Short mmCIF file of C-alpha atoms and ligand atoms in Angstrom, two decimals:
data_model
loop_
_atom_site.label_atom_id
_atom_site.label_comp_id
_atom_site.label_asym_id
_atom_site.label_seq_id
_atom_site.Cartn_x
_atom_site.Cartn_y
_atom_site.Cartn_z
CA MET A 509 63.96 8.54 45.31
CA LYS A 510 63.77 9.94 41.80
CA LYS A 511 63.93 13.68 41.47
CA ILE A 512 61.72 15.67 39.14
CA THR A 513 62.41 19.26 38.18
CA VAL A 514 59.57 21.51 37.11
CA LEU A 515 61.13 24.09 34.82
CA ILE A 516 59.24 27.35 34.39
CA PRO A 517 60.55 30.17 32.19
CA ALA A 518 59.04 33.40 33.44
CA TYR A 519 58.96 36.82 31.86
CA ASN A 520 56.84 39.42 33.64
CA GLU A 521 54.78 36.80 35.41
CA SER A 522 54.39 38.38 38.85
CA ALA A 523 50.61 38.04 38.62
CA SER A 524 50.61 34.37 37.61
CA LEU A 525 53.40 32.94 39.76
CA PRO A 526 51.60 32.92 43.15
CA ARG A 527 48.64 31.16 41.55
CA LEU A 528 50.92 28.69 39.85
CA ALA A 529 52.69 27.99 43.14
CA ALA A 530 49.32 27.32 44.77
CA ALA A 531 48.39 24.95 41.96
CA LEU A 532 51.72 23.14 42.19
CA SER A 533 51.70 22.62 45.95
CA PRO A 534 49.60 19.39 46.04
CA LEU A 535 51.84 17.98 43.32
CA ILE A 536 55.11 18.67 45.09
CA ASP A 537 53.65 17.42 48.37
CA ASN A 538 53.28 14.09 46.54
CA LYS A 539 49.50 14.13 46.86
CA MET A 540 48.93 13.66 43.14
CA THR A 541 51.24 10.76 42.31
CA ASP A 542 51.19 7.16 43.54
CA THR A 543 54.87 7.07 44.35
CA PRO A 544 56.59 9.96 46.13
CA TYR A 545 59.24 12.00 44.33
CA GLU A 546 61.75 14.57 45.32
CA TRP A 547 60.78 17.88 43.69
CA GLU A 548 62.58 20.90 42.45
CA ILE A 549 60.79 23.89 40.97
CA LEU A 550 63.25 25.83 38.89
CA ILE A 551 61.97 29.21 37.77
CA VAL A 552 64.08 30.97 35.18
CA ASN A 553 63.60 34.71 35.40
CA ASP A 554 64.12 35.84 31.84
CA GLY A 555 64.92 39.49 32.49
CA SER A 556 61.46 40.43 33.75
CA ARG A 557 60.68 44.12 34.12
CA ASP A 558 58.21 43.68 36.96
CA ASN A 559 58.79 42.21 40.41
CA THR A 560 58.85 38.59 39.22
CA LEU A 561 62.32 38.12 40.71
CA ALA A 562 61.21 39.34 44.14
CA ILE A 563 58.30 36.92 44.08
CA ILE A 564 60.52 34.01 43.10
CA LYS A 565 62.96 34.91 45.87
CA GLU A 566 60.10 34.92 48.35
CA LEU A 567 59.02 31.49 47.14
CA HIS A 568 62.59 30.27 47.54
CA GLU A 569 62.83 31.65 51.08
CA ALA A 570 59.56 30.01 52.09
CA ASP A 571 60.29 26.68 50.44
CA PRO A 572 63.81 25.69 49.38
CA ARG A 573 62.41 23.31 46.77
CA TYR A 574 61.83 26.49 44.77
CA GLN A 575 65.01 27.48 43.00
CA TYR A 576 65.57 30.44 40.75
CA LEU A 577 67.92 31.21 37.94
CA ASN A 578 68.13 34.88 37.14
CA LEU A 579 69.30 35.76 33.64
CA SER A 580 71.11 39.04 33.07
CA ARG A 581 68.50 40.27 30.59
CA ASN A 582 65.61 39.01 28.48
CA PHE A 583 66.99 36.27 26.26
CA GLY A 584 63.66 34.90 25.04
CA LYS A 585 61.79 31.81 26.10
CA GLU A 586 63.79 29.39 23.97
CA ASN A 587 67.08 30.43 25.54
CA ALA A 588 65.58 30.61 29.01
CA MET A 589 64.50 27.00 28.60
CA LEU A 590 68.01 25.89 27.70
CA ALA A 591 69.34 27.77 30.73
CA GLY A 592 66.85 25.88 32.87
CA LEU A 593 67.85 22.54 31.36
CA ASP A 594 71.49 23.31 32.14
CA TYR A 595 70.74 23.98 35.78
CA ALA A 596 68.00 21.39 36.40
CA SER A 597 69.15 18.56 38.63
CA GLY A 598 66.21 16.15 38.33
CA ASN A 599 66.08 12.73 36.69
CA ALA A 600 63.36 14.24 34.58
CA VAL A 601 62.29 17.78 33.78
CA VAL A 602 58.74 18.97 33.22
CA ILE A 603 58.72 22.20 31.22
CA MET A 604 55.65 24.35 31.70
CA ASP A 605 54.52 27.95 31.19
CA ALA A 606 54.02 30.26 34.12
CA ASP A 607 50.71 31.59 32.89
CA MET A 608 48.50 28.64 33.99
CA GLN A 609 47.87 27.59 30.41
CA HIS A 610 49.43 24.25 31.15
CA PRO A 611 47.28 22.33 33.63
CA VAL A 612 49.12 20.87 36.62
CA ASP A 613 46.92 17.75 36.72
CA VAL A 614 48.44 16.56 33.43
CA ILE A 615 51.88 16.25 35.06
CA PRO A 616 51.06 13.04 37.02
CA LEU A 617 49.89 11.47 33.73
CA MET A 618 53.19 12.43 32.13
CA ILE A 619 55.12 10.93 35.01
CA GLU A 620 53.13 7.71 34.66
CA GLN A 621 54.22 7.42 31.02
CA TRP A 622 57.78 8.26 31.93
CA GLU A 623 57.78 5.45 34.51
CA GLN A 624 56.63 3.13 31.76
CA GLY A 625 59.77 3.92 29.82
CA TYR A 626 58.98 6.86 27.55
CA ASP A 627 61.69 9.50 27.41
CA ASP A 628 59.80 12.44 25.99
CA VAL A 629 56.16 12.78 27.01
CA TYR A 630 54.65 15.80 25.34
CA GLY A 631 51.33 17.51 25.77
CA ARG A 632 49.18 18.10 22.76
CA ARG A 633 46.48 20.73 22.95
CA SER A 634 43.02 19.44 22.10
CA SER A 635 41.85 23.01 21.78
CA ARG A 636 43.94 26.13 21.49
CA GLY A 637 42.07 28.25 23.99
CA LYS A 638 40.87 31.67 22.95
CA GLU A 639 42.56 32.71 19.73
CA SER A 640 41.57 34.66 16.67
CA ILE A 641 40.55 32.71 13.56
CA ALA A 642 43.23 34.43 11.50
CA ARG A 643 45.97 33.36 13.92
CA ARG A 644 44.68 29.80 13.95
CA GLN A 645 44.58 29.57 10.14
CA LEU A 646 48.02 31.08 9.77
CA THR A 647 49.49 28.65 12.29
CA LYS A 648 47.89 25.77 10.43
CA LEU A 649 49.28 26.91 7.10
CA PHE A 650 52.72 27.41 8.60
CA TYR A 651 52.86 23.90 10.02
CA ARG A 652 51.75 22.38 6.77
CA MET A 653 54.52 24.22 4.88
CA LEU A 654 57.17 23.44 7.44
CA GLN A 655 56.28 19.77 7.59
CA LYS A 656 56.41 19.46 3.82
CA SER A 657 59.90 20.87 3.70
CA THR A 658 61.63 18.83 6.38
CA ARG A 659 62.04 15.21 7.33
CA ILE A 660 61.80 15.91 11.04
CA ASP A 661 58.31 15.62 12.53
CA ILE A 662 57.00 19.01 13.52
CA LEU A 663 53.73 18.34 15.28
CA PRO A 664 50.97 20.92 15.26
CA ASN A 665 49.37 21.85 18.59
CA VAL A 666 52.38 20.57 20.47
CA GLY A 667 54.18 23.20 22.50
CA ASP A 668 56.88 23.16 25.09
CA PHE A 669 54.72 21.53 27.77
CA ARG A 670 56.47 18.19 28.18
CA LEU A 671 58.38 15.83 30.39
CA LEU A 672 61.93 15.03 29.36
CA ASP A 673 64.07 12.23 30.68
CA ARG A 674 67.67 12.96 31.67
CA LYS A 675 68.79 11.36 28.39
CA CYS A 676 66.84 13.95 26.40
CA ILE A 677 68.10 16.78 28.58
CA ASN A 678 71.70 15.79 28.02
CA ALA A 679 71.06 15.58 24.30
CA LEU A 680 69.39 18.99 24.18
CA ARG A 681 72.20 20.54 26.17
CA GLN A 682 74.60 19.61 23.41
CA LEU A 683 72.66 21.68 20.91
CA ARG A 684 74.07 25.12 21.66
CA GLU A 685 72.79 26.96 18.61
CA THR A 686 71.81 30.53 19.37
CA GLN A 687 68.94 30.57 16.91
CA ARG A 688 66.80 28.07 18.74
CA TYR A 689 63.58 26.54 17.59
CA SER A 690 62.87 24.13 20.43
CA LYS A 691 59.92 22.45 18.82
CA GLY A 692 62.19 21.19 16.08
CA LEU A 693 65.01 20.40 18.49
CA PHE A 694 62.75 18.17 20.58
CA SER A 695 62.02 16.01 17.55
CA TRP A 696 65.56 16.22 16.26
CA ILE A 697 67.02 14.49 19.32
CA GLY A 698 64.72 11.51 18.85
CA PHE A 699 64.14 9.05 21.76
CA SER A 700 60.84 7.34 22.48
CA LYS A 701 57.99 9.80 22.52
CA LYS A 702 54.49 9.65 23.90
CA GLU A 703 51.63 12.03 23.38
CA ILE A 704 49.18 13.19 26.02
CA MET A 705 46.16 15.29 25.15
CA PHE A 706 45.33 18.26 27.32
CA GLU A 707 42.89 21.11 27.37
CA GLN A 708 44.76 24.39 27.17
CA GLY A 709 43.30 27.16 29.26
CA SER A 710 43.42 30.79 28.26
CA ARG A 711 45.98 33.03 29.85
CA THR A 712 44.56 34.19 33.19
CA GLU A 713 46.88 37.05 34.10
CA GLY A 714 48.98 39.48 32.10
CA LYS A 715 49.18 39.12 28.37
CA SER A 716 50.95 36.89 25.93
CA SER A 717 54.33 38.27 25.00
CA PHE A 718 54.01 36.88 21.50
CA ASN A 719 52.31 39.16 19.00
CA PHE A 720 51.79 38.66 15.30
CA LEU A 721 55.22 39.96 14.34
CA SER A 722 57.06 37.76 16.82
CA LEU A 723 55.04 34.76 15.64
CA LEU A 724 56.07 35.54 12.07
CA ASN A 725 59.67 35.74 13.24
CA LEU A 726 59.28 32.43 14.99
CA ALA A 727 57.90 30.96 11.78
CA ILE A 728 60.89 32.17 9.74
CA GLU A 729 63.13 30.89 12.52
CA GLY A 730 61.42 27.52 12.36
CA ILE A 731 61.87 27.26 8.64
CA THR A 732 65.45 28.47 8.40
CA CYS A 733 66.61 26.42 11.40
CA PHE A 734 65.36 23.15 10.07
CA THR A 735 65.31 23.20 6.33
CA THR A 736 67.14 24.64 3.40
CA ALA A 737 64.06 24.12 1.24
CA PRO A 738 63.67 27.86 0.48
CA LEU A 739 67.15 27.82 -1.09
CA ARG A 740 66.16 24.83 -3.17
CA PHE A 741 62.98 26.64 -4.11
CA ALA A 742 64.99 29.66 -5.28
CA SER A 743 67.19 27.44 -7.45
CA VAL A 744 64.18 25.73 -9.01
CA VAL A 745 62.50 29.05 -9.79
CA GLY A 746 65.80 30.23 -11.25
CA ILE A 747 66.10 27.19 -13.50
CA LEU A 748 62.49 27.48 -14.66
CA THR A 749 62.85 31.17 -15.50
CA ALA A 750 66.08 30.49 -17.34
CA LEU A 751 64.37 27.78 -19.40
CA CYS A 752 61.48 30.09 -20.26
CA ALA A 753 63.99 32.78 -21.15
CA ILE A 754 65.76 30.45 -23.61
CA VAL A 755 62.47 29.57 -25.32
CA TYR A 756 61.54 33.23 -25.54
CA LEU A 757 65.01 34.11 -26.80
CA ILE A 758 64.73 31.62 -29.68
CA TYR A 759 61.27 32.97 -30.50
CA VAL A 760 62.52 36.59 -30.60
CA PHE A 761 65.58 35.60 -32.63
CA VAL A 762 63.60 33.69 -35.26
CA ARG A 763 60.95 36.39 -35.45
CA THR A 764 63.58 39.08 -36.01
CA LEU A 765 65.21 37.01 -38.77
CA LEU A 766 61.88 36.46 -40.51
CA TYR A 767 60.15 39.79 -40.04
CA GLY A 768 62.93 42.23 -39.11
CA ASP A 769 62.89 44.33 -35.96
CA PRO A 770 60.41 47.20 -35.77
CA VAL A 771 61.81 48.31 -32.32
CA ALA A 772 58.76 47.98 -30.21
CA GLY A 773 58.33 45.92 -27.08
CA TYR A 774 58.87 48.49 -24.36
CA PRO A 775 56.07 46.94 -22.25
CA THR A 776 57.50 43.43 -22.63
CA ILE A 777 60.94 44.57 -21.61
CA MET A 778 59.57 46.38 -18.58
CA CYS A 779 57.52 43.36 -17.52
CA VAL A 780 60.38 40.94 -17.91
CA MET A 781 62.85 43.23 -16.15
CA LEU A 782 60.60 43.91 -13.20
CA PHE A 783 59.63 40.28 -12.87
CA LEU A 784 63.20 39.06 -12.98
CA GLY A 785 64.35 41.83 -10.66
CA GLY A 786 61.69 40.79 -8.17
CA CYS A 787 62.70 37.13 -8.38
CA GLN A 788 66.33 38.05 -7.82
CA LEU A 789 65.54 40.15 -4.79
CA ILE A 790 63.49 37.36 -3.26
CA ALA A 791 66.27 34.87 -3.87
CA LEU A 792 68.80 37.29 -2.38
CA GLY A 793 66.57 37.73 0.65
CA ILE A 794 66.38 33.99 1.16
CA ILE A 795 70.14 33.64 0.87
CA GLY A 796 70.48 36.57 3.26
CA GLU A 797 68.35 34.82 5.88
CA TYR A 798 70.71 31.88 5.87
CA ILE A 799 73.83 34.04 5.85
CA SER A 800 72.54 35.95 8.86
CA ARG A 801 72.09 32.64 10.67
CA ILE A 802 75.68 31.76 9.84
CA PHE A 803 76.77 35.20 11.05
CA TYR A 804 75.15 34.70 14.44
CA GLU A 805 76.32 31.15 14.90
CA ALA A 806 79.85 31.98 13.81
CA LYS A 807 80.25 34.37 16.76
CA ARG A 808 79.82 31.43 19.14
CA ARG A 809 78.32 33.59 21.82
CA PRO A 810 76.76 31.84 24.80
CA VAL A 811 73.03 31.35 24.53
CA TYR A 812 72.33 33.16 27.81
CA ILE A 813 74.15 34.89 30.67
CA VAL A 814 73.34 34.05 34.27
CA GLU A 815 73.11 36.83 36.82
CA SER A 816 72.48 34.61 39.85
CA PHE A 817 71.39 31.12 40.81
CA SER A 818 69.80 30.20 44.10
CA GLY A 819 71.27 26.73 44.25
CA ASP A 820 74.72 25.28 44.35
CA ASP A 821 76.51 26.70 41.30
CA GLY A 822 79.02 23.91 40.71
CA GLY A 823 80.08 22.80 37.28
CA HIS A 824 78.12 25.23 35.15
CA GLU A 825 80.64 26.85 32.92
CA GLU A 826 78.50 27.42 29.86
N1 UDP B 1144 58.57 33.78 28.38
C1 UDP B 1144 59.94 33.92 28.64
N2 UDP B 1144 60.66 34.85 27.93
C2 UDP B 1144 60.11 35.64 26.98
C3 UDP B 1144 58.72 35.46 26.70
C4 UDP B 1144 57.99 34.52 27.40
O1 UDP B 1144 60.48 33.23 29.49
O2 UDP B 1144 60.80 36.45 26.39
C5 UDP B 1144 57.78 32.78 29.14
C6 UDP B 1144 56.51 33.32 29.77
O3 UDP B 1144 56.76 33.87 31.05
C7 UDP B 1144 55.64 32.09 29.87
C8 UDP B 1144 56.06 31.29 28.64
O4 UDP B 1144 57.33 31.79 28.25
O5 UDP B 1144 55.92 31.32 31.02
C9 UDP B 1144 55.05 31.40 27.52
O6 UDP B 1144 54.85 32.76 27.19
P1 UDP B 1144 53.45 33.33 26.70
O7 UDP B 1144 52.36 32.86 27.58
O8 UDP B 1144 53.66 34.79 26.58
O9 UDP B 1144 53.34 32.66 25.28
P2 UDP B 1144 52.09 31.93 24.60
O10 UDP B 1144 51.39 31.13 25.66
O11 UDP B 1144 51.26 33.01 24.05
O12 UDP B 1144 52.73 31.06 23.55
MG1 MG B 1145 50.85 31.61 27.38
#
Protein backbone atom coordinates (compact mmCIF):
# COMPACT_ATOMS: atom_id res chain seq x y z
CA MET A 1 0.00 0.00 0.00
CA LYS A 2 1.32 3.44 -0.86
CA LYS A 3 1.94 5.77 2.02
CA ILE A 4 1.00 9.43 1.99
CA THR A 5 2.33 11.95 4.47
CA VAL A 6 0.35 15.07 5.26
CA LEU A 7 2.90 17.65 6.32
CA ILE A 8 1.64 20.53 8.43
CA PRO A 9 3.95 23.27 9.70
CA ALA A 10 2.37 24.78 12.79
CA TYR A 11 3.23 27.93 14.67
CA ASN A 12 0.83 28.90 17.45
CA GLU A 13 -1.99 26.86 15.99
CA SER A 14 -3.54 25.40 19.14
CA ALA A 15 -6.95 26.75 18.13
CA SER A 16 -6.89 25.39 14.59
CA LEU A 17 -5.30 21.97 15.06
CA PRO A 18 -8.27 20.14 16.66
CA ARG A 19 -10.52 21.39 13.88
CA LEU A 20 -8.00 20.37 11.27
CA ALA A 21 -7.71 16.91 12.82
CA ALA A 22 -11.50 16.57 12.66
CA ALA A 23 -11.47 17.61 9.01
CA LEU A 24 -8.67 15.17 8.20
CA SER A 25 -10.20 12.13 9.88
CA PRO A 26 -12.46 10.99 6.97
CA LEU A 27 -9.47 11.34 4.65
CA ILE A 28 -7.10 9.24 6.71
CA ASP A 29 -9.83 6.66 7.31
CA ASN A 30 -9.77 6.22 3.52
CA LYS A 31 -13.34 7.39 3.14
CA MET A 32 -12.47 10.05 0.58
CA THR A 33 -10.29 8.15 -1.88
CA ASP A 34 -11.14 5.20 -4.13
CA THR A 35 -8.08 3.20 -3.17
CA PRO A 36 -6.94 2.92 0.45
CA TYR A 37 -3.63 4.44 1.52
CA GLU A 38 -1.48 4.27 4.56
CA TRP A 39 -1.43 7.72 6.18
CA GLU A 40 0.98 9.70 8.23
CA ILE A 41 0.18 13.17 9.55
CA LEU A 42 3.43 14.90 10.35
CA ILE A 43 2.99 18.12 12.27
CA VAL A 44 6.10 20.26 12.58
CA ASN A 45 5.91 22.42 15.67
CA ASP A 46 7.88 25.48 14.67
CA GLY A 47 8.69 26.81 18.14
CA SER A 48 5.12 27.70 19.06
CA ARG A 49 4.58 29.84 22.15
CA ASP A 50 1.17 28.42 22.99
CA ASN A 51 0.23 24.84 23.82
CA THR A 52 0.42 23.60 20.22
CA LEU A 53 2.98 20.97 21.21
CA ALA A 54 0.74 19.57 23.96
CA ILE A 55 -2.13 19.29 21.50
CA ILE A 56 0.02 17.52 18.93
CA LYS A 57 1.27 15.12 21.59
CA GLU A 58 -2.33 14.36 22.54
CA LEU A 59 -3.15 13.67 18.90
CA HIS A 60 -0.15 11.36 18.70
CA GLU A 61 -1.18 9.48 21.84
CA ALA A 62 -4.72 9.01 20.56
CA ASP A 63 -3.71 8.03 17.04
CA PRO A 64 -0.16 6.94 16.20
CA ARG A 65 -0.64 7.99 12.58
CA TYR A 66 -0.11 11.49 13.96
CA GLN A 67 3.59 12.19 14.27
CA TYR A 68 5.25 15.33 15.50
CA LEU A 69 8.56 16.96 14.92
CA ASN A 70 9.40 19.58 17.49
CA LEU A 71 11.92 22.22 16.43
CA SER A 72 14.10 23.85 19.07
CA ARG A 73 12.77 27.33 18.27
CA ASN A 74 10.84 29.22 15.60
CA PHE A 75 12.72 28.75 12.35
CA GLY A 76 10.02 30.08 10.02
CA LYS A 77 7.61 28.22 7.81
CA GLU A 78 10.05 27.65 4.96
CA ASN A 79 12.55 25.89 7.21
CA ALA A 80 9.84 24.01 9.07
CA MET A 81 8.68 22.63 5.73
CA LEU A 82 12.15 21.37 4.88
CA ALA A 83 12.36 19.73 8.31
CA GLY A 84 9.07 18.00 7.58
CA LEU A 85 10.27 16.82 4.18
CA ASP A 86 13.38 15.35 5.82
CA TYR A 87 11.33 13.35 8.28
CA ALA A 88 8.34 12.41 6.09
CA SER A 89 8.27 8.73 5.22
CA GLY A 90 5.48 8.65 2.63
CA ASN A 91 5.69 7.93 -1.09
CA ALA A 92 4.15 11.34 -1.48
CA VAL A 93 3.81 14.36 0.78
CA VAL A 94 0.88 16.75 0.88
CA ILE A 95 1.93 20.08 2.38
CA MET A 96 -0.88 22.09 3.92
CA ASP A 97 -1.39 24.95 6.38
CA ALA A 98 -2.78 24.32 9.82
CA ASP A 99 -5.22 27.20 9.70
CA MET A 100 -7.93 25.51 7.57
CA GLN A 101 -7.21 27.76 4.61
CA HIS A 102 -6.37 24.72 2.54
CA PRO A 103 -9.48 22.59 2.05
CA VAL A 104 -9.09 18.89 2.82
CA ASP A 105 -11.43 17.83 -0.01
CA VAL A 106 -8.86 19.00 -2.58
CA ILE A 107 -6.38 16.37 -1.38
CA PRO A 108 -8.18 13.39 -3.03
CA LEU A 109 -8.11 15.32 -6.32
CA MET A 110 -4.38 15.83 -5.92
CA ILE A 111 -3.87 12.15 -5.23
CA GLU A 112 -5.85 11.29 -8.35
CA GLN A 113 -3.46 13.39 -10.46
CA TRP A 114 -0.48 11.89 -8.70
CA GLU A 115 -1.74 8.39 -9.54
CA GLN A 116 -1.93 9.50 -13.15
CA GLY A 117 1.77 10.20 -13.10
CA TYR A 118 2.21 13.85 -12.11
CA ASP A 119 4.98 14.47 -9.61
CA ASP A 120 4.07 17.90 -8.31
CA VAL A 121 0.36 18.68 -8.04
CA TYR A 122 -0.09 22.19 -6.75
CA GLY A 123 -3.15 24.09 -5.64
CA ARG A 124 -3.89 27.42 -7.20
CA ARG A 125 -6.21 29.77 -5.37
CA SER A 126 -9.16 30.93 -7.44
CA SER A 127 -9.79 33.65 -4.90
CA ARG A 128 -7.47 34.88 -2.20
CA GLY A 129 -9.97 34.96 0.63
CA LYS A 130 -10.36 38.13 2.64
CA GLU A 131 -7.45 40.46 1.95
CA SER A 132 -6.99 44.18 1.67
CA ILE A 133 -6.90 45.71 -1.82
CA ALA A 134 -3.48 47.22 -1.15
CA ARG A 135 -2.01 43.83 -0.24
CA ARG A 136 -3.52 42.24 -3.32
CA GLN A 137 -2.15 44.92 -5.66
CA LEU A 138 1.28 44.80 -4.10
CA THR A 139 1.42 41.02 -4.43
CA LYS A 140 0.43 41.31 -8.06
CA LEU A 141 3.10 43.89 -8.78
CA PHE A 142 5.71 41.82 -6.99
CA TYR A 143 4.97 38.71 -9.03
CA ARG A 144 5.08 40.62 -12.27
CA MET A 145 8.52 42.04 -11.40
CA LEU A 146 9.88 38.75 -10.17
CA GLN A 147 8.67 36.85 -13.22
CA LYS A 148 10.23 39.39 -15.56
CA SER A 149 13.61 39.00 -13.93
CA THR A 150 13.96 35.23 -13.82
CA ARG A 151 13.64 32.31 -16.17
CA ILE A 152 12.04 30.08 -13.55
CA ASP A 153 8.23 30.11 -13.50
CA ILE A 154 6.95 31.82 -10.39
CA LEU A 155 3.21 31.35 -10.46
CA PRO A 156 0.93 33.86 -8.82
CA ASN A 157 -1.76 32.55 -6.45
CA VAL A 158 0.15 29.33 -5.96
CA GLY A 159 1.25 28.70 -2.40
CA ASP A 160 2.72 25.79 -0.57
CA PHE A 161 -0.46 23.69 -0.73
CA ARG A 162 0.68 20.83 -2.93
CA LEU A 163 1.36 17.14 -3.31
CA LEU A 164 4.94 16.14 -3.99
CA ASP A 165 6.13 12.78 -5.18
CA ARG A 166 9.12 11.15 -3.47
CA LYS A 167 11.27 12.22 -6.44
CA CYS A 168 10.50 15.88 -5.75
CA ILE A 169 11.06 15.45 -2.02
CA ASN A 170 14.49 13.96 -2.58
CA ALA A 171 15.34 16.80 -4.93
CA LEU A 172 14.16 19.46 -2.49
CA ARG A 173 16.10 17.86 0.33
CA GLN A 174 19.29 18.47 -1.60
CA LEU A 175 18.67 22.20 -1.62
CA ARG A 176 19.99 23.10 1.82
CA GLU A 177 20.17 26.86 1.41
CA THR A 178 19.30 28.72 4.58
CA GLN A 179 17.62 31.60 2.79
CA ARG A 180 14.73 29.61 1.44
CA TYR A 181 12.09 30.75 -0.95
CA SER A 182 10.11 27.55 -1.44
CA LYS A 183 7.88 28.85 -4.17
CA GLY A 184 10.91 29.29 -6.38
CA LEU A 185 12.49 26.04 -5.22
CA PHE A 186 9.40 24.06 -6.22
CA SER A 187 9.71 25.30 -9.79
CA TRP A 188 13.48 25.07 -9.78
CA ILE A 189 13.46 21.29 -9.25
CA GLY A 190 11.28 20.77 -12.30
CA PHE A 191 9.38 17.44 -12.76
CA SER A 192 5.92 17.14 -14.26
CA LYS A 193 3.52 19.58 -12.69
CA LYS A 194 -0.24 19.77 -12.59
CA GLU A 195 -2.44 22.57 -11.39
CA ILE A 196 -5.61 22.21 -9.36
CA MET A 197 -7.85 25.16 -8.61
CA PHE A 198 -9.18 25.58 -5.11
CA GLU A 199 -11.18 28.09 -3.15
CA GLN A 200 -9.09 29.43 -0.30
CA GLY A 201 -10.99 30.03 2.89
CA SER A 202 -10.17 32.81 5.30
CA ARG A 203 -8.23 31.99 8.42
CA THR A 204 -10.73 30.74 11.01
CA GLU A 205 -8.69 30.86 14.21
CA GLY A 206 -5.77 32.95 15.39
CA LYS A 207 -4.17 35.40 13.05
CA SER A 208 -1.79 35.25 10.15
CA SER A 209 1.78 35.47 11.28
CA PHE A 210 2.73 37.35 8.14
CA ASN A 211 2.35 41.12 8.32
CA PHE A 212 3.27 43.72 5.76
CA LEU A 213 6.91 43.91 6.82
CA SER A 214 7.42 40.16 6.71
CA LEU A 215 5.76 40.04 3.29
CA LEU A 216 8.17 42.72 2.09
CA ASN A 217 11.03 40.66 3.47
CA LEU A 218 9.69 37.62 1.70
CA ALA A 219 9.54 39.63 -1.51
CA ILE A 220 13.19 40.72 -1.20
CA GLU A 221 14.05 37.12 -0.33
CA GLY A 222 12.23 35.93 -3.43
CA ILE A 223 14.07 38.34 -5.66
CA THR A 224 17.55 37.89 -4.24
CA CYS A 225 17.26 34.10 -4.05
CA PHE A 226 16.34 33.65 -7.64
CA THR A 227 17.75 36.43 -9.71
CA THR A 228 20.70 38.72 -9.90
CA ALA A 229 18.67 41.14 -12.01
CA PRO A 230 18.95 43.99 -9.46
CA LEU A 231 22.75 43.83 -9.82
CA ARG A 232 22.38 43.99 -13.58
CA PHE A 233 19.99 46.90 -13.13
CA ALA A 234 22.57 48.75 -11.01
CA SER A 235 25.22 48.25 -13.68
CA VAL A 236 22.92 49.51 -16.43
CA VAL A 237 21.98 52.61 -14.43
CA GLY A 238 25.69 53.14 -13.76
CA ILE A 239 26.56 52.93 -17.45
CA LEU A 240 23.73 55.27 -18.43
CA THR A 241 24.72 57.88 -15.85
CA ALA A 242 28.34 57.64 -16.92
CA LEU A 243 27.33 58.22 -20.55
CA CYS A 244 25.22 61.24 -19.61
CA ALA A 245 28.11 62.51 -17.52
CA ILE A 246 30.48 62.32 -20.52
CA VAL A 247 28.05 64.28 -22.71
CA TYR A 248 27.62 66.88 -20.00
CA LEU A 249 31.37 67.02 -19.45
CA ILE A 250 32.00 67.81 -23.12
CA TYR A 251 29.28 70.45 -23.03
CA VAL A 252 30.79 72.15 -19.96
CA PHE A 253 34.30 71.94 -21.41
CA VAL A 254 33.34 73.49 -24.76
CA ARG A 255 31.22 76.16 -23.08
CA THR A 256 34.10 77.14 -20.79
CA LEU A 257 36.47 77.37 -23.77
CA LEU A 258 34.06 79.55 -25.71
CA TYR A 259 32.58 81.76 -23.01
CA GLY A 260 34.99 81.46 -20.06
CA ASP A 261 33.92 80.38 -16.61
CA PRO A 262 31.84 82.80 -14.56
CA VAL A 263 31.88 80.40 -11.50
CA ALA A 264 28.23 79.80 -11.06
CA GLY A 265 26.43 76.48 -11.05
CA TYR A 266 26.10 75.77 -7.35
CA PRO A 267 22.57 74.37 -7.87
CA THR A 268 23.71 72.10 -10.71
CA ILE A 269 26.57 70.74 -8.68
CA MET A 270 24.30 70.07 -5.72
CA CYS A 271 21.73 68.31 -7.91
CA VAL A 272 24.28 66.15 -9.64
CA MET A 273 26.07 65.28 -6.41
CA LEU A 274 22.92 64.35 -4.55
CA PHE A 275 21.58 62.37 -7.47
CA LEU A 276 24.78 60.43 -7.96
CA GLY A 277 25.18 59.91 -4.23
CA GLY A 278 21.68 58.47 -4.10
CA CYS A 279 22.35 56.15 -7.03
CA GLN A 280 25.54 54.94 -5.41
CA LEU A 281 23.83 54.22 -2.12
CA ILE A 282 21.10 52.25 -3.86
CA ALA A 283 23.66 50.24 -5.79
CA LEU A 284 25.62 49.61 -2.58
CA GLY A 285 22.44 48.47 -0.88
CA ILE A 286 21.73 46.02 -3.66
CA ILE A 287 25.25 44.65 -3.52
CA GLY A 288 24.90 44.45 0.26
CA GLU A 289 21.77 42.32 -0.04
CA TYR A 290 23.67 39.77 -2.06
CA ILE A 291 26.73 39.88 0.18
CA SER A 292 24.56 39.25 3.21
CA ARG A 293 23.13 36.19 1.46
CA ILE A 294 26.67 34.97 0.85
CA PHE A 295 27.51 35.66 4.49
CA TYR A 296 24.66 33.49 5.74
CA GLU A 297 25.23 30.68 3.29
CA ALA A 298 28.97 30.66 3.91
CA LYS A 299 28.40 29.74 7.57
CA ARG A 300 26.81 26.46 6.44
CA ARG A 301 24.58 26.30 9.47
CA PRO A 302 21.84 23.68 9.47
CA VAL A 303 18.48 24.97 8.32
CA TYR A 304 16.72 23.87 11.53
CA ILE A 305 17.43 22.10 14.82
CA VAL A 306 15.21 19.29 16.03
CA GLU A 307 14.26 19.10 19.69
CA SER A 308 12.31 15.84 19.48
CA PHE A 309 10.62 13.54 17.01
CA SER A 310 7.80 11.19 17.85
CA GLY A 311 8.77 8.54 15.34
CA ASP A 312 11.76 6.37 14.76
CA ASP A 313 14.72 8.75 14.49
CA GLY A 314 16.99 6.66 12.29
CA GLY A 315 19.20 8.14 9.63
CA HIS A 316 18.46 11.82 10.10
CA GLU A 317 21.78 13.45 10.57
CA GLU A 318 21.06 16.80 8.98
N1 LIG B 1 3.95 28.87 10.19
C1 LIG B 1 5.11 28.25 10.67
N2 LIG B 1 6.13 29.04 11.13
C2 LIG B 1 6.07 30.40 11.16
C3 LIG B 1 4.89 31.01 10.63
C4 LIG B 1 3.87 30.22 10.15
O1 LIG B 1 5.22 27.04 10.67
O2 LIG B 1 7.01 31.04 11.59
C5 LIG B 1 2.84 28.03 9.68
C6 LIG B 1 1.48 28.34 10.27
O3 LIG B 1 1.26 27.63 11.47
C7 LIG B 1 0.53 27.88 9.19
C8 LIG B 1 1.32 28.17 7.91
O4 LIG B 1 2.68 28.27 8.30
O5 LIG B 1 0.27 26.50 9.25
C9 LIG B 1 0.84 29.43 7.22
O6 LIG B 1 0.90 30.51 8.10
P1 LIG B 1 -0.13 31.72 8.07
O7 LIG B 1 -1.51 31.21 8.01
O8 LIG B 1 0.24 32.57 9.22
O9 LIG B 1 0.26 32.41 6.72
P2 LIG B 1 -0.69 32.95 5.55
O10 LIG B 1 -1.81 31.97 5.38
O11 LIG B 1 -1.14 34.28 5.99
O12 LIG B 1 0.23 32.98 4.35
MG1 LIG C 1 -2.94 31.19 6.65
